[in-house]
Coordinates of C-alpha atoms in Angstrom, one line a residue:
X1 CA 89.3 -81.5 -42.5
X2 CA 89.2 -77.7 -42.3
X3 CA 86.2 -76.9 -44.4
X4 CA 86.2 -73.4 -43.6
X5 CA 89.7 -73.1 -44.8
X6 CA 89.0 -75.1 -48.0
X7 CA 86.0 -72.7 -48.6
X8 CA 87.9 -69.4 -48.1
X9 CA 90.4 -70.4 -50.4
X10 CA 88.1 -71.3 -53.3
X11 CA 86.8 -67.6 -52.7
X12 CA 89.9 -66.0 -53.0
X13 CA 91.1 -68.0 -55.7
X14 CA 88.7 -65.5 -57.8
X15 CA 87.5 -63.4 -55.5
X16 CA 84.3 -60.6 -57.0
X17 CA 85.6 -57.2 -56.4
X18 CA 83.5 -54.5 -56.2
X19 CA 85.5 -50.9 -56.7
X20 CA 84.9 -47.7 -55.2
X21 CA 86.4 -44.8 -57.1
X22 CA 86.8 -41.3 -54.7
X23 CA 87.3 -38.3 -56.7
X24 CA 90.8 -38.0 -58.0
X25 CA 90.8 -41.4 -58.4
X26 CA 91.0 -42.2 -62.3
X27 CA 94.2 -42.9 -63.0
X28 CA 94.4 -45.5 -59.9
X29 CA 90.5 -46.7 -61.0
X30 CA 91.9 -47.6 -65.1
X31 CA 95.0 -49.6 -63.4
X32 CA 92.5 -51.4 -61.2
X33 CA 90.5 -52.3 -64.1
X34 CA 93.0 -53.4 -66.2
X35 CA 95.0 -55.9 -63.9
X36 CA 91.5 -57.2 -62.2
X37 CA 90.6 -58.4 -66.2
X38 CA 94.0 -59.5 -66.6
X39 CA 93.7 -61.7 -63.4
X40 CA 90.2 -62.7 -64.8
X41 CA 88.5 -61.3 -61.2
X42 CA 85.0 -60.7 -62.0
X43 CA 83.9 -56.6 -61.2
X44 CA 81.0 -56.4 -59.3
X45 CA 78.3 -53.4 -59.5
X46 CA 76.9 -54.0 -55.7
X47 CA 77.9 -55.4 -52.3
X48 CA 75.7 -58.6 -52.4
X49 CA 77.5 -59.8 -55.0
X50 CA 81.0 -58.5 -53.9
X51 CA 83.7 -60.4 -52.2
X52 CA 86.2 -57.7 -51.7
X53 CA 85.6 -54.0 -51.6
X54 CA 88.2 -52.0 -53.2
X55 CA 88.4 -48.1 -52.4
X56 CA 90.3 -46.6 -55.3
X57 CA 91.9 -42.9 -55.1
X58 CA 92.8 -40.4 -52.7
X59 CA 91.0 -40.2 -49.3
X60 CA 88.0 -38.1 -49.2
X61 CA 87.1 -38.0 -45.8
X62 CA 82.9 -36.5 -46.9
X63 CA 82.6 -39.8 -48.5
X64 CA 83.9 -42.0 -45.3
X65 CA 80.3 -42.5 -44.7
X66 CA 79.4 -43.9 -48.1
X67 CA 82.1 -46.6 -48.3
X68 CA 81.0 -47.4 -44.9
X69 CA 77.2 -48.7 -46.2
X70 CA 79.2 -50.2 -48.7
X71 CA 81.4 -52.5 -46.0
X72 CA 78.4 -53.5 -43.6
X73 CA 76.4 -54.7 -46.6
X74 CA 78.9 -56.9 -48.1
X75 CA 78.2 -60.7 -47.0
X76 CA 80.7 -62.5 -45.0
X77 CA 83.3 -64.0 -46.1
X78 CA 84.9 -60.4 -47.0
X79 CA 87.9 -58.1 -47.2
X80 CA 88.7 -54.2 -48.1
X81 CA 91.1 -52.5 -49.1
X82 CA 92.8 -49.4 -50.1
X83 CA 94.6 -48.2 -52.9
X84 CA 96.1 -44.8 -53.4
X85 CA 98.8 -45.2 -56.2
X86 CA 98.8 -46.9 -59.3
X87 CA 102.4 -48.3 -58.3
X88 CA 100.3 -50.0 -55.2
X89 CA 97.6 -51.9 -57.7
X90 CA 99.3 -55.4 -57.3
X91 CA 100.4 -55.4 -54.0
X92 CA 97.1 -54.2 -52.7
X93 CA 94.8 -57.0 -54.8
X94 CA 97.4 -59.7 -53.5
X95 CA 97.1 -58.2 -49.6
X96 CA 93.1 -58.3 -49.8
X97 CA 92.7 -61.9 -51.2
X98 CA 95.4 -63.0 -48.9
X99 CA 93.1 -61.6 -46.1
X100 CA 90.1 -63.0 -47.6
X101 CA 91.7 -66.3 -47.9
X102 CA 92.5 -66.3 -44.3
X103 CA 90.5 -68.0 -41.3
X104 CA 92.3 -65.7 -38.7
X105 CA 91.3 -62.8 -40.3
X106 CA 87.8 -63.9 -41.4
X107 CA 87.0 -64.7 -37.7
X108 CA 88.8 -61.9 -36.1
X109 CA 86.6 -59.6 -38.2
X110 CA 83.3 -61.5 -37.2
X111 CA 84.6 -61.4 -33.5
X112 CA 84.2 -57.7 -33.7
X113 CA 81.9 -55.3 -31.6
X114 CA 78.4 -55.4 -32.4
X115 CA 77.0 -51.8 -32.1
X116 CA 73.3 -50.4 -32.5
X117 CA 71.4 -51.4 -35.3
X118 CA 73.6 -54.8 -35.8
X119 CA 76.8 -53.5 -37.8
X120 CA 80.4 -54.8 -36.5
X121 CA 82.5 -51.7 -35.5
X122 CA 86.2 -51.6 -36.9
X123 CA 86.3 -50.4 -40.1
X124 CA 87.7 -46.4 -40.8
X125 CA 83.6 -45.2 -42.0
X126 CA 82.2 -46.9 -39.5
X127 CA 84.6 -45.7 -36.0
X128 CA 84.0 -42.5 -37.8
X129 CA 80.1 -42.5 -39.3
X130 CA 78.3 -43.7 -36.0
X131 CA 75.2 -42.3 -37.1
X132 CA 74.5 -44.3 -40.0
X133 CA 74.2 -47.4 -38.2
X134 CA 70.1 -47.9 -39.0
X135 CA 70.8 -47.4 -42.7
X136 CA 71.1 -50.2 -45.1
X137 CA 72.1 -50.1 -48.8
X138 CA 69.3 -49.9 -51.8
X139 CA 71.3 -51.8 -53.6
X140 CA 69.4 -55.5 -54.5
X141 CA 70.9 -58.5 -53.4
X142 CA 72.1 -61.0 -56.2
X143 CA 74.1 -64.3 -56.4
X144 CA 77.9 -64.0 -56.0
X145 CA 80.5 -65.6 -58.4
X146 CA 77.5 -66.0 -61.3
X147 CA 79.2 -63.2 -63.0
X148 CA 82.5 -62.2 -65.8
X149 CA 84.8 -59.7 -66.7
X150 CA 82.5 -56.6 -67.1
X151 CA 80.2 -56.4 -64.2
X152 CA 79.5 -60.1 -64.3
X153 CA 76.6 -59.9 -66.3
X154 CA 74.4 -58.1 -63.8
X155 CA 71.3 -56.3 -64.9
X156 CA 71.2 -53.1 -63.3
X157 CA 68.2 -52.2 -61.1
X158 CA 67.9 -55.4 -59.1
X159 CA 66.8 -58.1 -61.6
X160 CA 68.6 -61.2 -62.6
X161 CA 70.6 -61.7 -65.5
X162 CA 69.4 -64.3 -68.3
X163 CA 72.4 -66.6 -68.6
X164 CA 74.6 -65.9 -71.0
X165 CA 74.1 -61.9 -70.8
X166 CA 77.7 -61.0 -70.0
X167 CA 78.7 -62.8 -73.6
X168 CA 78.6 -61.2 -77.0
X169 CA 75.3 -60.3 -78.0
X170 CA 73.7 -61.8 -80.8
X171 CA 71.6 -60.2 -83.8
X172 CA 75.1 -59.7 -85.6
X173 CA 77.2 -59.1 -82.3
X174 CA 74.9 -56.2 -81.2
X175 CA 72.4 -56.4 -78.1
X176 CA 69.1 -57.5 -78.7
X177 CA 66.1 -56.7 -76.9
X178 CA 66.5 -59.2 -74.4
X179 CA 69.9 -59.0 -73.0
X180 CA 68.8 -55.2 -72.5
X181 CA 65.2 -56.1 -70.8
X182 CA 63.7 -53.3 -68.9
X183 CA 67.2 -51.5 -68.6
X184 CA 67.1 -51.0 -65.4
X185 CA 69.4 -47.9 -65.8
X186 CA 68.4 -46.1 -62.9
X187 CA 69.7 -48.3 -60.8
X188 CA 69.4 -47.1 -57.3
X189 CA 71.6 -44.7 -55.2
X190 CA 71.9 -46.8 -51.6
X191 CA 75.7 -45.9 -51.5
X192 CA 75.0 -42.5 -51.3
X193 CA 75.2 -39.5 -48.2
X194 CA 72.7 -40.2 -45.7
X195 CA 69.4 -38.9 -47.6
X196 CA 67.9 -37.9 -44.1
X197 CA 70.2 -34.7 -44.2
X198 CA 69.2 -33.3 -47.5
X199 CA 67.2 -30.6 -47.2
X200 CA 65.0 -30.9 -49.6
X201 CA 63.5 -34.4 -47.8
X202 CA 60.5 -32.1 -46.9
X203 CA 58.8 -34.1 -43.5
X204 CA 61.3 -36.4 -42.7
X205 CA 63.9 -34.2 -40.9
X206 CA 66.0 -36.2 -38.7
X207 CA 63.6 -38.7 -37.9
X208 CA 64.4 -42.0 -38.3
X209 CA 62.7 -44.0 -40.9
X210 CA 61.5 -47.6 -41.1
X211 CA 64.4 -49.7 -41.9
X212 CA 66.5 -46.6 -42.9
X213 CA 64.7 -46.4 -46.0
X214 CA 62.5 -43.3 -46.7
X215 CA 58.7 -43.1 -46.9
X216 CA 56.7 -41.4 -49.9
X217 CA 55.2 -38.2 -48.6
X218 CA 52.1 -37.1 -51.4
X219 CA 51.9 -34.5 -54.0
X220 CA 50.7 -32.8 -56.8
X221 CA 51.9 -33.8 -60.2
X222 CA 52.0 -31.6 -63.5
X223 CA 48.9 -32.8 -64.1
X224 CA 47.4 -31.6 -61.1
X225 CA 46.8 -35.2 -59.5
X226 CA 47.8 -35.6 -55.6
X227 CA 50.4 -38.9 -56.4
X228 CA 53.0 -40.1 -54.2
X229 CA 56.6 -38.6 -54.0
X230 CA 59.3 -40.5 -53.0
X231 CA 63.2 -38.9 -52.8
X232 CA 65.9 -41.1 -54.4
X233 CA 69.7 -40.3 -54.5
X234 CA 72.2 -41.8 -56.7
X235 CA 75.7 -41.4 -56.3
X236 CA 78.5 -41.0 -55.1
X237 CA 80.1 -44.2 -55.2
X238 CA 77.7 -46.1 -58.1
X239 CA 79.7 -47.9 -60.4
X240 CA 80.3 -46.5 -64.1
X241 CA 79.2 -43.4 -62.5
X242 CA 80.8 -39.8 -62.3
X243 CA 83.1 -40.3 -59.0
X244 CA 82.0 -38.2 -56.2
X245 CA 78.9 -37.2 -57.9
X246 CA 75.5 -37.1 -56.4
X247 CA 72.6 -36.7 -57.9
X248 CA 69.1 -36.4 -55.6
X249 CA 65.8 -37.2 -57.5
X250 CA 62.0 -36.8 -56.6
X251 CA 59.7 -39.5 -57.7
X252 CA 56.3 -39.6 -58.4
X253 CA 55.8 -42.9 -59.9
X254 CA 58.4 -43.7 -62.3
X255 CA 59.0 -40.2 -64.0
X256 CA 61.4 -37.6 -62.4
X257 CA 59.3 -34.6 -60.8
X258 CA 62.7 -32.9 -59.3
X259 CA 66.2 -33.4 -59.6
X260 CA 69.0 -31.9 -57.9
X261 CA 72.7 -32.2 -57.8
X262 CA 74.7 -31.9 -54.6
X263 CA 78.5 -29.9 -55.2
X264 CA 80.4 -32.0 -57.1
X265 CA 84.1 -30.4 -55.7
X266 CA 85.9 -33.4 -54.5
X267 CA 87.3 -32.9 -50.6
X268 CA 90.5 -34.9 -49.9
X269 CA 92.4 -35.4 -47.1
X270 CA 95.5 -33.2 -48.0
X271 CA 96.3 -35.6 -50.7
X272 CA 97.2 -33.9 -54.4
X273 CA 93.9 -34.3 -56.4
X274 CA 94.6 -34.9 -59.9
X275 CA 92.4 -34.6 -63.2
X276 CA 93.5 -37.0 -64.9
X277 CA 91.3 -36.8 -68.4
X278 CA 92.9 -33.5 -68.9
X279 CA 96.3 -32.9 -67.2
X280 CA 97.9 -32.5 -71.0
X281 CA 96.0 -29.9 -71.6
X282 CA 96.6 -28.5 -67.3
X283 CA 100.4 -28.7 -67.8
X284 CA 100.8 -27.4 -71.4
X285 CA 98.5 -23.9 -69.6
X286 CA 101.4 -23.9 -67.0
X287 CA 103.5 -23.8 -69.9
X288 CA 105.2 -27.7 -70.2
X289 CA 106.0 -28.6 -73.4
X290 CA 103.1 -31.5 -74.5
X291 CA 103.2 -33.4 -78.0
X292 CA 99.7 -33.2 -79.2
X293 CA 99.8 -36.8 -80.1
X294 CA 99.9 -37.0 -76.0
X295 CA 97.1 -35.0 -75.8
X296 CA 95.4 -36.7 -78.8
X297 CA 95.9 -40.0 -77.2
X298 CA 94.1 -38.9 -73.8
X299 CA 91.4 -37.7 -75.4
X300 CA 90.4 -40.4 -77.5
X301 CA 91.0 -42.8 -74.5
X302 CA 88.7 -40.2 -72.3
X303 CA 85.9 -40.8 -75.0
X304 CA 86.6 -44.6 -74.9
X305 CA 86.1 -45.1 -71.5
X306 CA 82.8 -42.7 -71.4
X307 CA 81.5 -45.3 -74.2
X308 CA 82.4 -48.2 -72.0
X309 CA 80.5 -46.6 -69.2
X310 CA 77.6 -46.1 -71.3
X311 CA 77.3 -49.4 -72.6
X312 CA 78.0 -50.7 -69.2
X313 CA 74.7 -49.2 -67.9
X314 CA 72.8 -49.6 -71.2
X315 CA 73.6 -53.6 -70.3
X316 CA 76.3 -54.7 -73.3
X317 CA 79.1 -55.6 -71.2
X318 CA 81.1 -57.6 -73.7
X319 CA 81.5 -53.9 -75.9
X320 CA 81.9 -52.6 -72.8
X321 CA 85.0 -54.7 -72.3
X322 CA 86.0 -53.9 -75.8
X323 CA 86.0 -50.6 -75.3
X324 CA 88.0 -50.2 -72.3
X325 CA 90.5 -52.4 -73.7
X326 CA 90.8 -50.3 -76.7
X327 CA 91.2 -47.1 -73.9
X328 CA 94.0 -48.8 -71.9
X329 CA 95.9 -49.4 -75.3
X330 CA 95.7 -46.1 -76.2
X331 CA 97.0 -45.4 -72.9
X332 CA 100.4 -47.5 -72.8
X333 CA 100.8 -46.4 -76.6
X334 CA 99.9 -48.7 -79.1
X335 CA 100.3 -47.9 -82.3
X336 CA 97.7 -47.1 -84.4
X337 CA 98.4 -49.4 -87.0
X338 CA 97.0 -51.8 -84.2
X339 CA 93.8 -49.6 -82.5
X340 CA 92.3 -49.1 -86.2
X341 CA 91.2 -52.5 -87.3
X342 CA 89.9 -52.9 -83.8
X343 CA 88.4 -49.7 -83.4
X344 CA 86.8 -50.2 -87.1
X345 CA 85.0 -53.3 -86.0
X346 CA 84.0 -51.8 -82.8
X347 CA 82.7 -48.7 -84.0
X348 CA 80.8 -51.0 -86.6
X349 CA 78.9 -52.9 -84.0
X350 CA 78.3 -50.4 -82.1
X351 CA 77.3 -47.2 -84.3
X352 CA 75.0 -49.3 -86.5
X353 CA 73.3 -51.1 -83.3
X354 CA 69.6 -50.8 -83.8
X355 CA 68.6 -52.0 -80.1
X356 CA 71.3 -49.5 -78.5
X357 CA 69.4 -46.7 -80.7
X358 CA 66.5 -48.1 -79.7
X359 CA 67.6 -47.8 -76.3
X360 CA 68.7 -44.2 -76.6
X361 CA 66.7 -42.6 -78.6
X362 CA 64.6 -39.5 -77.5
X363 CA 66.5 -39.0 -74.0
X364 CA 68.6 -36.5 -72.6
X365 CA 68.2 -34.6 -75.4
X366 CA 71.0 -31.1 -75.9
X367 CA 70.0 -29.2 -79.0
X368 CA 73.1 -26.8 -79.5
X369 CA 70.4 -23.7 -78.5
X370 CA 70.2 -25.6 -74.9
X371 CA 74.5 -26.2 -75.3
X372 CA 74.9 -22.8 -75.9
X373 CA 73.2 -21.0 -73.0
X374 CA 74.6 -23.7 -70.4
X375 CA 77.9 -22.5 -71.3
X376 CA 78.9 -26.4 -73.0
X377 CA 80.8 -27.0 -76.2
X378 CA 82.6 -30.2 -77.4
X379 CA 80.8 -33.2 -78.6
X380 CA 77.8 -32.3 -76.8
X381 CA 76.9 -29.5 -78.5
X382 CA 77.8 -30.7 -81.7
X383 CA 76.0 -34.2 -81.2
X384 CA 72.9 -31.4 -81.3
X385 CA 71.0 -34.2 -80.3
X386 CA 69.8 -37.2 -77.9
X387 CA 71.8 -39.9 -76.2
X388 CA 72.2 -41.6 -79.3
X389 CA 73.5 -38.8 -81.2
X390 CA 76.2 -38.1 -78.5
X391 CA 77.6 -41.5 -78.8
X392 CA 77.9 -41.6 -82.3
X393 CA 79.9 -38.1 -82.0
X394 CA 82.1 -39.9 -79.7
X395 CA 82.5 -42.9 -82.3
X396 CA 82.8 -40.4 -85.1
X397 CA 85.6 -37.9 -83.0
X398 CA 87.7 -41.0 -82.0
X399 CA 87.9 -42.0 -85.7
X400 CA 89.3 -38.2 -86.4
X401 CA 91.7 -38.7 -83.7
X402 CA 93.5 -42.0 -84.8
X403 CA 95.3 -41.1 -87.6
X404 CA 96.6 -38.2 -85.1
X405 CA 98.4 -40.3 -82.1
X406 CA 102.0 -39.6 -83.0
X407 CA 101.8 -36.2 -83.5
X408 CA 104.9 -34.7 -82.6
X409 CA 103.8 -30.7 -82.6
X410 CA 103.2 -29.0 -78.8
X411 CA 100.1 -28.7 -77.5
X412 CA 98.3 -25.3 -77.8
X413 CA 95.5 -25.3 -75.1
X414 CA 93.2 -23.4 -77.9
X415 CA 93.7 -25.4 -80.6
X416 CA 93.0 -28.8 -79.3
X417 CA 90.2 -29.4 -77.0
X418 CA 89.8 -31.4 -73.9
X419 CA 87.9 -34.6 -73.9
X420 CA 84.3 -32.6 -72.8
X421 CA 85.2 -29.4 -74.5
X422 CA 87.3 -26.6 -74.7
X423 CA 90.1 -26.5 -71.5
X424 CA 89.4 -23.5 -69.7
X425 CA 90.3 -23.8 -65.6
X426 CA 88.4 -20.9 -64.7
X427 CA 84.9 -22.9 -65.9
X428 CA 86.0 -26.6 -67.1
X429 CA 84.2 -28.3 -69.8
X430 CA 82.2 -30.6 -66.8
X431 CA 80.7 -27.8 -65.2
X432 CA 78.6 -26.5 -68.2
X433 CA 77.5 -30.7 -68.5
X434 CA 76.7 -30.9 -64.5
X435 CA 74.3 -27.9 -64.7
X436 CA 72.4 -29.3 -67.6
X437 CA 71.6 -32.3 -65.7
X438 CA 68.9 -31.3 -63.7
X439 CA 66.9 -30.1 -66.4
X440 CA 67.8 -33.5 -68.7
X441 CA 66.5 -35.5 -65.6
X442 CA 63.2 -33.5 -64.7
X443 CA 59.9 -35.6 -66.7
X444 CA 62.0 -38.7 -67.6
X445 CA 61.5 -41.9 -66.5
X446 CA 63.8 -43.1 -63.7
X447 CA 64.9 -46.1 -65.9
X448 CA 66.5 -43.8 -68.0
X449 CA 68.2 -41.5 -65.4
X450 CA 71.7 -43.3 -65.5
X451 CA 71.6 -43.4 -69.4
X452 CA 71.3 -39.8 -69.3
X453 CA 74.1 -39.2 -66.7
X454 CA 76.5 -41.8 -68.8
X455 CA 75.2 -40.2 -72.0
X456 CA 76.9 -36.7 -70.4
X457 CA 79.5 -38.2 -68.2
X458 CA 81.0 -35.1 -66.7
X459 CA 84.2 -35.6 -65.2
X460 CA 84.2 -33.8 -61.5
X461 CA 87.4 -34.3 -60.9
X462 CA 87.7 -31.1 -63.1
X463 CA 86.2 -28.5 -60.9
X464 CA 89.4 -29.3 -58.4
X465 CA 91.4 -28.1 -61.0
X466 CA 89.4 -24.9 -60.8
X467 CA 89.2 -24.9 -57.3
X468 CA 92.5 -23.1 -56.8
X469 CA 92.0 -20.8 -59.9
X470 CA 88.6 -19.6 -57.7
X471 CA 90.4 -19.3 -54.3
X472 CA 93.1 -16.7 -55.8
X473 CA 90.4 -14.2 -56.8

């Protein structure tokens, strides 16, 4: 009896897939979403509990490194693989359970080289990212196959779920206090560049580290006590994370001392980098005709899928779902006699959901002084407000939008704004959100670091589009 066959193909009859956006990638990313909840694979939010890793987008070779730590710290039995196009998004899923289903290619992949440090060579980051051999992923390792459709119920920040936590919350379908628990937001940033070349790592240098991981150096705090300091990135390839963003925090304790952000602008291989959140708007400015129901449509989805990141972090991961199902109708053009009912009830739960305030409150906050000098407009700056305040503009500027989706009248880029803000290639809406970050970050606590980031959600795939504009002056 083969056992090891038998095994691999109850894997890969529903295999956990964990997905790696690149920058570019959103377009390919929302297909990817949609067809792995159609086929009922559970999405996974680190490598332990990942069967096949999933690289989503354009290649970036600067992020070759990243996806490698990704690979080497999934468990055997495993399988990757690439997709570019949306048009590839079956073909591709089918190919990697076929080759995690497969004995041959299971054991040809444990048959390969072992180099330094005990990772198997073979895979396109690794041939190409020898240096990273000593470093191992942050991320926490958790039980595979536990989870569901939204992240399989995983806690962020390396605890385990209660069971039951990936269902509907209770108190009235909204999230109690439990199924948040400590948060976790903040969970850690083991997928990012190799920390050891940031600059700002004062004392380590080049040296290696125990383990790969970093030691705390010591201190001064605001308060004037000598505490330890330890340097923590997060990004690029996080899950319901800004692709291609990373973000490089100082520690002392658990509040944020220093936080910086690395440049965001995406570097492909030669492949067309697209924005996809705001191509209406990028095409009506190169003078295409665009309905504004089109653009209408892509904004509202935009703010739908920034909720379902937020929630995804803040730990509801059945509204999560909702929301992004609500997003990919908008996208393949439902009518709205169908997204309103929905959207009421959604919007209902979770508006008026007094743990999510909870939650949120007090965080991140933008008053529209701080919006203004930054350079950011949009819902940000007139949310005028905290975390909370921000997703209730989004709630409150989807409603606006509904009755709006079959507009038939052409776009005018200065009437109608982007998703983040006012379209204007020169400085997109993102870049204004990306510079407040730092500030947002500095004296909160690290559980609340990815809340603050989803609370934002800049979209870096917009400073490609003004890549060019730049390069022409």
């Amino acid at each position: 009896m083969d056992v090891t066959g038998l095994v691999l193909r109850a894997i890969a009859g529903r295999p956990c897939v964990l997905v790696a956006t690149m920058p570019g990638g959103a377009a390919v990313r929302l297909a990817v979403e949609r067809s792995l909840r159609l086929r009922d694979w559970p999405q996974t939010s680190t490598p332990a509990q990942s069967d096949l890793l999933l690289v989503v987008g354009p290649d970036c070779p600067n992020l070759h490194a990243a996806v490698g730590r990704l690979w080497r710290d999934l468990p055997a039995p495993r399988a990757r693989a690439d997709v570019r196009t949306v048009d590839e998004v079956e073909a591709v899923l089918d190919a990697g359970r076929a080759r995690l289903g497969s004995p041959t290619a299971q054991r040809e992949q444990a048959a390969m080289p072992v180099r330094a440090g005990g990772q198997r060579s073979g895979t396109q980051g690794e041939r190409e990212h020898d240096e990273d051999a000593g470093e191992v992923s942050g991320h926490a390792r958790h039980d595979r196959h536990g989870g569901g459709e939204a992240g399989g119920g995983h806690r962020e920040g390396g605890q385990a779920d209660d069971e039951g936590h990936g269902d509907a919350p209770s108190d009235g379908d909204r999230p109690t206090e439990a199924d948040h628990g400590d948060s976790g937001h903040a969970r850690d940033g083991g997928d990012t560049d190799d920390h050891d070349e940031h600059h700002g790592h004062g004392g380590h240098g080049g040296m290696e580290m125990p383990g790969g991981l970093p030691m705390a150096e010591q201190g001064e705090d605001r308060d004037g006590l000598t505490l330890d300091r330890l340097h923590v990135p997060l990004g690029p390839l996080l899950t319901d994370w800004p692709a291609g963003l990373t973000v490089r925090l100082m520690l002392q304790g658990d509040v944020v001392q220093q936080a910086d952000v690395d440049d965001p602008a995406p570097r492909t291989s030669g492949e067309v980098m697209e924005a996809f959140w705001v191509q209406p708007w990028v095409r009506a400015s190169a003078g295409e005709p665009v309905p504004v129901g089109e653009a209408v449509r892509r904004r509202a989805a935009a703010r739908l899928d920034s909720l379902g990141r937020l929630l995804a972090v803040a730990g509801w991961p059945a509204e999560a779902v909702s929301a992004r199902r609500l997003r990919d109708d908008l996208l393949t053009g439902a009518p709205r006699s169908a997204l309103a009912p929905r959207f009421e009830r959604f919007d209902r739960r979770v508006g008026r959901s007094r743990t999510l305030a909870w939650l949120t409150r007090g965080i991140g906050v933008v008053t529209a002084r701080d919006a203004h000098e930054a350079g950011v407009s949009g819902p940000t700056a007139r949310a005028d407000g905290d975390v909370t305040d921000r997703y209730r503009q989004w709630l409150t500027e989807i409603r606006g939008d509904l009755p709006r989706l079959d507009e038939p009248s052409l776009l005018r880029v200065a009437d109608e704004e982007s998703p983040r803000g006012p379209w204007n290639a020169a400085r997109p809406p993102s870049a204004g959100l990306i510079t407040l970050l730092p500030r947002l970050l500095v004296g909160a606590e690290f559980a609340s670091a990815r809340l603050i980031v989803a609370g934002l959600d800049p979209d870096p795939d917009e400073l490609a589009v003004r890549a060019p504009e730049v390069a022409r002056e």
